[in-house]
PDB file of C-alpha atoms in Angstrom:
ATOM      1  CA  MET A   1      85.622  30.708 126.073  1.00  0.00           C
ATOM      2  CA  CYS A   2      88.605  28.281 127.332  1.00  0.00           C
ATOM      3  CA  ILE A   3      90.039  27.118 123.575  1.00  0.00           C
ATOM      4  CA  CYS A   4      91.330  24.246 125.328  1.00  0.00           C
ATOM      5  CA  VAL A   5      88.153  22.430 125.154  1.00  0.00           C
ATOM      6  CA  ASN A   6      88.696  21.606 121.578  1.00  0.00           C
ATOM      7  CA  CYS A   7      92.427  20.982 121.918  1.00  0.00           C
ATOM      8  CA  ARG A   8      94.516  17.856 120.615  1.00  0.00           C
ATOM      9  CA  HIS A   9      96.885  18.352 123.524  1.00  0.00           C
ATOM     10  CA  LEU A  10      95.159  18.664 126.231  1.00  0.00           C
ATOM     11  CA  ASP A  11      95.553  15.666 127.772  1.00  0.00           C
ATOM     12  CA  ASN A  12      99.227  16.696 128.707  1.00  0.00           C
ATOM     13  CA  CYS A  13      99.218  20.551 128.515  1.00  0.00           C
ATOM     14  CA  THR A  14     100.542  22.456 131.730  1.00  0.00           C
ATOM     15  CA  THR A  15      98.795  25.337 130.517  1.00  0.00           C
ATOM     16  CA  TYR A  16      95.190  23.434 130.596  1.00  0.00           C
ATOM     17  CA  GLU A  17      96.476  21.832 134.074  1.00  0.00           C
ATOM     18  CA  PHE A  18      97.476  25.369 135.578  1.00  0.00           C
ATOM     19  CA  ILE A  19      93.682  26.737 134.286  1.00  0.00           C
ATOM     20  CA  THR A  20      92.231  23.391 135.854  1.00  0.00           C
ATOM     21  CA  LYS A  21      93.777  24.383 139.322  1.00  0.00           C
ATOM     22  CA  GLN A  22      92.592  27.896 139.199  1.00  0.00           C
ATOM     23  CA  HIS A  23      89.320  26.335 139.167  1.00  0.00           C
ATOM     24  CA  ASN A  24      89.601  24.396 141.982  1.00  0.00           C
ATOM     25  CA  GLY A  25      89.165  21.709 139.972  1.00  0.00           C
ATOM     26  CA  LEU A  26      90.500  18.193 140.556  1.00  0.00           C
ATOM     27  CA  LEU A  27      93.143  17.282 137.459  1.00  0.00           C
ATOM     28  CA  LYS A  28      93.861  13.476 136.943  1.00  0.00           C
ATOM     29  CA  LEU A  29      96.242  13.752 134.295  1.00  0.00           C
ATOM     30  CA  SER A  30      99.551  11.789 134.677  1.00  0.00           C
ATOM     31  CA  ASN A  31     101.176  13.563 131.630  1.00  0.00           C
ATOM     32  CA  MET A  32     101.698  16.869 131.977  1.00  0.00           C
ATOM     33  CA  ILE A  33     104.983  17.100 129.230  1.00  0.00           C
ATOM     34  CA  PHE A  34     103.381  19.365 126.586  1.00  0.00           C
ATOM     35  CA  HIS A  35     104.546  23.259 126.914  1.00  0.00           C
ATOM     36  CA  PRO A  36     102.340  25.073 124.656  1.00  0.00           C
ATOM     37  CA  THR A  37     104.018  28.113 123.298  1.00  0.00           C
ATOM     38  CA  ASN A  38     103.038  32.090 123.571  1.00  0.00           C
ATOM     39  CA  THR A  39      99.793  31.680 125.464  1.00  0.00           C
ATOM     40  CA  ILE A  40      97.403  34.076 126.840  1.00  0.00           C
ATOM     41  CA  ILE A  41      95.391  33.740 129.895  1.00  0.00           C
ATOM     42  CA  ASN A  42      92.313  35.850 130.335  1.00  0.00           C
ATOM     43  CA  ALA A  43      91.142  36.172 133.940  1.00  0.00           C
ATOM     44  CA  ASN A  44      87.541  37.454 133.719  1.00  0.00           C
ATOM     45  CA  ILE A  45      86.470  38.689 137.305  1.00  0.00           C
ATOM     46  CA  ASN A  46      82.676  39.059 138.372  1.00  0.00           C
ATOM     47  CA  LYS A  47      80.758  40.448 141.748  1.00  0.00           C
ATOM     48  CA  LYS A  48      77.689  38.408 142.622  1.00  0.00           C
ATOM     49  CA  HIS A  49      75.412  39.221 145.917  1.00  0.00           C
ATOM     50  CA  GLY A  50      79.011  40.407 147.467  1.00  0.00           C
ATOM     51  CA  GLN A  51      81.561  37.457 146.403  1.00  0.00           C
ATOM     52  CA  VAL A  52      84.212  37.715 144.095  1.00  0.00           C
ATOM     53  CA  PHE A  53      84.263  34.716 141.283  1.00  0.00           C
ATOM     54  CA  ILE A  54      87.778  34.529 138.548  1.00  0.00           C
ATOM     55  CA  ASP A  55      86.797  32.945 135.485  1.00  0.00           C
ATOM     56  CA  TRP A  56      89.867  31.793 134.260  1.00  0.00           C
ATOM     57  CA  ASP A  57      90.352  31.129 130.049  1.00  0.00           C
ATOM     58  CA  LEU A  58      92.927  30.312 127.843  1.00  0.00           C
ATOM     59  CA  ILE A  59      92.361  32.653 124.917  1.00  0.00           C
ATOM     60  CA  GLU A  60      95.364  32.356 122.599  1.00  0.00           C
ATOM     61  CA  CYS A  61      97.491  30.006 121.958  1.00  0.00           C
ATOM     62  CA  LEU A  62      99.834  28.924 118.887  1.00  0.00           C
ATOM     63  CA  SER A  63     100.390  25.283 119.611  1.00  0.00           C
ATOM     64  CA  PHE A  64      96.565  24.877 119.448  1.00  0.00           C
ATOM     65  CA  VAL A  65      95.694  21.901 117.195  1.00  0.00           C
ATOM     66  CA  GLU A  66      91.984  21.766 116.614  1.00  0.00           C
ATOM     67  CA  LYS A  67      90.223  18.060 117.943  1.00  0.00           C
ATOM     68  CA  PRO A  68      86.755  19.223 118.475  1.00  0.00           C
ATOM     69  CA  GLY A  69      84.726  17.511 121.160  1.00  0.00           C
ATOM     70  CA  ASN A  70      88.327  16.253 122.956  1.00  0.00           C
ATOM     71  CA  TRP A  71      86.946  17.412 126.055  1.00  0.00           C
ATOM     72  CA  LEU A  72      84.377  15.154 126.296  1.00  0.00           C
ATOM     73  CA  LYS A  73      85.719  11.951 126.474  1.00  0.00           C
TER      74      LYS A  73
END
């Protein structure tokens, strides 16, 4: 699971923007100014009914500051 969802920096993080784009999401955040340090992104490759799916998750980030439910807004 991506730790971004409970991160205080969610609204302006360049790594979160990258992960969202990889999920083919349209990101409408305007201030991508925060560049986290020492991040590890996990790309899980799955195959179902002949199609390949990639699930991107940020699993480690030294800049992580917990803010539970931040992504719910």
